[in-house]
PDB file of C-alpha atoms in Angstrom:
ATOM      1  CA  MET H 257     -55.876 -26.524   0.131  1.00 63.00           C
ATOM      2  CA  LYS H 258     -52.193 -27.311   0.090  1.00 78.00           C
ATOM      3  CA  TRP H 259     -49.865 -25.380   2.417  1.00 70.00           C
ATOM      4  CA  TYR H 260     -47.684 -23.982  -0.416  1.00 71.00           C
ATOM      5  CA  LYS H 261     -50.715 -22.494  -2.149  1.00 78.00           C
ATOM      6  CA  SER H 262     -51.893 -20.524   0.869  1.00 86.00           C
ATOM      7  CA  ILE H 263     -51.642 -16.738   0.898  1.00 89.00           C
ATOM      8  CA  ALA H 264     -49.832 -16.771   4.255  1.00 88.00           C
ATOM      9  CA  MET H 265     -47.040 -18.947   2.858  1.00 89.00           C
ATOM     10  CA  LYS H 266     -46.692 -16.722  -0.216  1.00 90.00           C
ATOM     11  CA  ILE H 267     -46.392 -13.637   2.013  1.00 94.00           C
ATOM     12  CA  ILE H 268     -43.839 -15.332   4.274  1.00 93.00           C
ATOM     13  CA  LEU H 269     -41.730 -16.481   1.310  1.00 93.00           C
ATOM     14  CA  SER H 270     -41.933 -13.031  -0.312  1.00 95.00           C
ATOM     15  CA  VAL H 271     -40.827 -11.286   2.899  1.00 97.00           C
ATOM     16  CA  ALA H 272     -38.044 -13.826   3.462  1.00 96.00           C
ATOM     17  CA  GLY H 273     -36.843 -13.367  -0.136  1.00 96.00           C
ATOM     18  CA  MET H 274     -36.825  -9.586   0.196  1.00 97.00           C
ATOM     19  CA  ILE H 275     -34.916  -9.823   3.476  1.00 98.00           C
ATOM     20  CA  LEU H 276     -32.283 -12.044   1.824  1.00 97.00           C
ATOM     21  CA  ILE H 277     -31.914  -9.676  -1.123  1.00 97.00           C
ATOM     22  CA  VAL H 278     -31.616  -6.573   1.084  1.00 98.00           C
ATOM     23  CA  ASN H 279     -29.151  -8.288   3.442  1.00 97.00           C
ATOM     24  CA  GLY H 280     -27.073  -9.494   0.489  1.00 97.00           C
ATOM     25  CA  ALA H 281     -26.925  -6.010  -1.027  1.00 97.00           C
ATOM     26  CA  LEU H 282     -25.991  -4.431   2.312  1.00 97.00           C
ATOM     27  CA  ALA H 283     -23.306  -7.069   2.924  1.00 97.00           C
ATOM     28  CA  TYR H 284     -21.850  -6.390  -0.533  1.00 97.00           C
ATOM     29  CA  LEU H 285     -21.746  -2.628   0.137  1.00 97.00           C
ATOM     30  CA  PHE H 286     -20.269  -3.159   3.601  1.00 97.00           C
ATOM     31  CA  LEU H 287     -17.491  -5.393   2.234  1.00 97.00           C
ATOM     32  CA  GLY H 288     -16.640  -2.764  -0.381  1.00 96.00           C
ATOM     33  CA  ILE H 289     -16.389  -0.077   2.282  1.00 96.00           C
ATOM     34  CA  GLN H 290     -14.270  -2.338   4.500  1.00 97.00           C
ATOM     35  CA  GLU H 291     -11.904  -3.106   1.609  1.00 95.00           C
ATOM     36  CA  GLU H 292     -11.473   0.601   0.884  1.00 94.00           C
ATOM     37  CA  ASN H 293     -10.788   1.323   4.575  1.00 95.00           C
ATOM     38  CA  LEU H 294      -8.242  -1.492   4.715  1.00 94.00           C
ATOM     39  CA  ASN H 295      -6.443  -0.196   1.612  1.00 92.00           C
ATOM     40  CA  LEU H 296      -6.303   3.325   3.061  1.00 92.00           C
ATOM     41  CA  SER H 297      -4.985   1.929   6.339  1.00 92.00           C
ATOM     42  CA  ILE H 298      -2.247   0.020   4.506  1.00 88.00           C
ATOM     43  CA  LEU H 299      -1.284   3.133   2.533  1.00 87.00           C
ATOM     44  CA  ARG H 300      -1.184   5.194   5.719  1.00 89.00           C
ATOM     45  CA  THR H 301       1.005   2.597   7.443  1.00 86.00           C
ATOM     46  CA  ALA H 302       3.387   2.395   4.468  1.00 82.00           C
ATOM     47  CA  SER H 303       3.666   6.177   4.376  1.00 84.00           C
ATOM     48  CA  GLN H 304       4.289   6.298   8.123  1.00 86.00           C
ATOM     49  CA  LEU H 305       6.984   3.624   7.820  1.00 80.00           C
ATOM     50  CA  SER H 306       8.673   5.557   5.014  1.00 80.00           C
ATOM     51  CA  GLU H 307       8.621   8.736   7.076  1.00 84.00           C
ATOM     52  CA  THR H 308      10.041   6.863  10.080  1.00 81.00           C
ATOM     53  CA  ILE H 309      12.920   5.508   8.003  1.00 79.00           C
ATOM     54  CA  LYS H 310      13.533   8.910   6.432  1.00 81.00           C
ATOM     55  CA  LYS H 311      13.633  10.705   9.785  1.00 83.00           C
ATOM     56  CA  SER H 312      15.745   7.959  11.373  1.00 79.00           C
ATOM     57  CA  ILE H 313      18.542   8.338   8.832  1.00 82.00           C
ATOM     58  CA  GLN H 314      18.248  12.050   8.068  1.00 84.00           C
ATOM     59  CA  ASN H 315      21.022  13.259  10.389  1.00 84.00           C
ATOM     60  CA  ASP H 316      23.380  10.459   9.392  1.00 84.00           C
ATOM     61  CA  MET H 317      22.885  11.244   5.714  1.00 81.00           C
ATOM     62  CA  LEU H 318      23.341  14.991   6.228  1.00 84.00           C
ATOM     63  CA  GLU H 319      26.587  14.382   8.128  1.00 86.00           C
ATOM     64  CA  ASN H 320      27.759  11.875   5.479  1.00 85.00           C
ATOM     65  CA  ARG H 321      27.701   8.907   7.875  1.00 85.00           C
ATOM     66  CA  LYS H 322      26.511   6.428   5.277  1.00 82.00           C
ATOM     67  CA  GLU H 323      27.458   3.315   7.248  1.00 85.00           C
ATOM     68  CA  ALA H 324      25.313   4.368  10.223  1.00 87.00           C
ATOM     69  CA  ALA H 325      22.366   5.136   7.931  1.00 84.00           C
ATOM     70  CA  TYR H 326      22.804   1.800   6.126  1.00 83.00           C
ATOM     71  CA  LYS H 327      22.905  -0.040   9.459  1.00 86.00           C
ATOM     72  CA  ILE H 328      19.600   1.572  10.505  1.00 86.00           C
ATOM     73  CA  MET H 329      17.991   0.634   7.189  1.00 83.00           C
ATOM     74  CA  GLU H 330      19.309  -2.942   7.414  1.00 83.00           C
ATOM     75  CA  THR H 331      17.847  -3.261  10.906  1.00 84.00           C
ATOM     76  CA  ILE H 332      14.492  -1.942   9.715  1.00 82.00           C
ATOM     77  CA  GLY H 333      14.624  -4.240   6.681  1.00 81.00           C
ATOM     78  CA  ARG H 334      14.999  -7.317   8.921  1.00 82.00           C
ATOM     79  CA  GLN H 335      11.774  -6.595  10.811  1.00 82.00           C
ATOM     80  CA  GLU H 336       8.903  -9.004  10.329  1.00 81.00           C
ATOM     81  CA  GLY H 337       6.537  -7.927   7.582  1.00 78.00           C
ATOM     82  CA  ILE H 338       9.120  -5.782   5.783  1.00 79.00           C
ATOM     83  CA  GLU H 339      10.469  -7.281   2.583  1.00 79.00           C
ATOM     84  CA  LYS H 340      13.320  -4.812   2.078  1.00 79.00           C
ATOM     85  CA  VAL H 341      14.284  -1.170   2.325  1.00 81.00           C
ATOM     86  CA  ARG H 342      15.661   0.574  -0.747  1.00 79.00           C
ATOM     87  CA  VAL H 343      17.037   4.038  -1.404  1.00 79.00           C
ATOM     88  CA  TYR H 344      16.630   5.308  -4.976  1.00 78.00           C
ATOM     89  CA  SER H 345      18.171   8.195  -6.834  1.00 77.00           C
ATOM     90  CA  SER H 346      15.843  10.531  -8.706  1.00 75.00           C
ATOM     91  CA  GLU H 347      16.702   8.677 -11.932  1.00 77.00           C
ATOM     92  CA  GLY H 348      15.626   5.309 -10.468  1.00 78.00           C
ATOM     93  CA  LYS H 349      19.077   3.910  -9.622  1.00 82.00           C
ATOM     94  CA  ILE H 350      19.133   1.756  -6.480  1.00 80.00           C
ATOM     95  CA  LEU H 351      21.641   3.375  -4.121  1.00 79.00           C
ATOM     96  CA  PHE H 352      21.008   1.012  -1.182  1.00 79.00           C
ATOM     97  CA  SER H 353      19.068  -2.203  -0.622  1.00 79.00           C
ATOM     98  CA  SER H 354      18.745  -3.958   2.722  1.00 79.00           C
ATOM     99  CA  ASP H 355      18.533  -7.458   1.220  1.00 73.00           C
ATOM    100  CA  ASN H 356      22.122  -7.441  -0.144  1.00 69.00           C
ATOM    101  CA  THR H 357      21.336  -9.382  -3.333  1.00 70.00           C
ATOM    102  CA  GLY H 358      23.380  -7.244  -5.697  1.00 75.00           C
ATOM    103  CA  GLU H 359      20.594  -4.779  -6.443  1.00 76.00           C
ATOM    104  CA  VAL H 360      22.725  -1.744  -5.669  1.00 79.00           C
ATOM    105  CA  GLY H 361      23.591   0.120  -8.841  1.00 76.00           C
ATOM    106  CA  ARG H 362      20.754  -1.369 -10.909  1.00 80.00           C
ATOM    107  CA  MET H 363      18.133   0.835 -12.497  1.00 81.00           C
ATOM    108  CA  VAL H 364      14.446   0.194 -11.822  1.00 76.00           C
ATOM    109  CA  ASN H 365      11.814   0.448 -14.514  1.00 71.00           C
ATOM    110  CA  GLN H 366       9.866   3.575 -13.613  1.00 72.00           C
ATOM    111  CA  LYS H 367       7.232   2.582 -16.169  1.00 71.00           C
ATOM    112  CA  ALA H 368       6.384  -0.564 -14.165  1.00 69.00           C
ATOM    113  CA  GLU H 369       2.918  -0.760 -12.664  1.00 62.00           C
ATOM    114  CA  ALA H 370       4.173  -0.363  -9.080  1.00 62.00           C
ATOM    115  CA  CYS H 371       5.926   2.904 -10.028  1.00 67.00           C
ATOM    116  CA  PHE H 372       3.129   4.294 -12.169  1.00 61.00           C
ATOM    117  CA  GLY H 373       1.547   6.314  -9.324  1.00 59.00           C
ATOM    118  CA  CYS H 374       4.610   8.570  -9.030  1.00 61.00           C
ATOM    119  CA  HIS H 375       6.033   8.301 -12.527  1.00 60.00           C
ATOM    120  CA  SER H 376       3.086   8.654 -14.860  1.00 57.00           C
ATOM    121  CA  GLU H 377       3.455  11.030 -17.786  1.00 55.00           C
ATOM    122  CA  ALA H 378       0.419  13.005 -16.628  1.00 45.00           C
ATOM    123  CA  ARG H 379       1.886  13.721 -13.199  1.00 46.00           C
ATOM    124  CA  ARG H 380       5.537  13.846 -12.291  1.00 45.00           C
ATOM    125  CA  SER H 381       6.077  13.586  -8.566  1.00 45.00           C
ATOM    126  CA  SER H 382       8.810  15.303  -6.632  1.00 44.00           C
ATOM    127  CA  GLY H 383       9.087  12.302  -4.337  1.00 46.00           C
ATOM    128  CA  TRP H 384       6.884  11.792  -1.322  1.00 44.00           C
ATOM    129  CA  ARG H 385       3.138  11.402  -1.576  1.00 45.00           C
ATOM    130  CA  ARG H 386       0.514  11.226   1.091  1.00 43.00           C
ATOM    131  CA  PRO H 387      -1.949   8.279   1.296  1.00 41.00           C
ATOM    132  CA  SER H 388      -4.778  10.492   0.078  1.00 41.00           C
ATOM    133  CA  GLU H 389      -2.740  11.225  -3.065  1.00 44.00           C
ATOM    134  CA  ALA H 390      -1.598   7.635  -3.539  1.00 39.00           C
ATOM    135  CA  ALA H 391      -4.866   5.739  -3.659  1.00 37.00           C
ATOM    136  CA  SER H 392      -3.990   4.048  -6.932  1.00 37.00           C
ATOM    137  CA  SER H 393      -0.455   3.013  -6.014  1.00 38.00           C
ATOM    138  CA  TYR H 394       0.613  -0.210  -4.410  1.00 35.00           C
ATOM    139  CA  PRO H 395       0.967  -0.130  -0.633  1.00 36.00           C
ATOM    140  CA  SER H 396       3.992  -2.385  -0.676  1.00 38.00           C
ATOM    141  CA  THR H 397       6.131   0.200  -2.461  1.00 42.00           C
ATOM    142  CA  ALA H 398       6.978   2.315   0.548  1.00 45.00           C
ATOM    143  CA  GLN H 399      10.291   3.813  -0.465  1.00 50.00           C
ATOM    144  CA  ILE H 400      12.770   6.555   0.184  1.00 47.00           C
ATOM    145  CA  ARG H 401      13.626   8.868  -2.689  1.00 43.00           C
ATOM    146  CA  VAL H 402      16.668  11.051  -2.686  1.00 41.00           C
ATOM    147  CA  ALA H 403      17.219  13.942  -5.063  1.00 36.00           C
TER     148      ALA H 403
END
């Protein structure tokens, strides 16, 4: 009798196959959970950064010290991992941008995919959203909105 026709080999191959299938399915589920956790962590960090910027400039803005507020935002915008800091009006006009490329005064398209989380027709936002409310929005769009 050949070794590949024996019952022991068939049992071993069946068990090994089942182990591979179960491990593959569990790995797939685990990676999905890890991706979701990573996305929530990124959203939480973006929200925290936005709140930090907002609280850092709040007094300067209330006392009409725009230059001091702009200096803080420029400093934050130069940090590693931060592309730029923008301040928008409620209509979508860029009031300040830390990258100084002539963006100030331009209007942003609030119908763009990155803005859709706050500016969808079904749900108008009054500005800030928490990570739990922003699961479908892009984490890189941490922004400050002024009324």
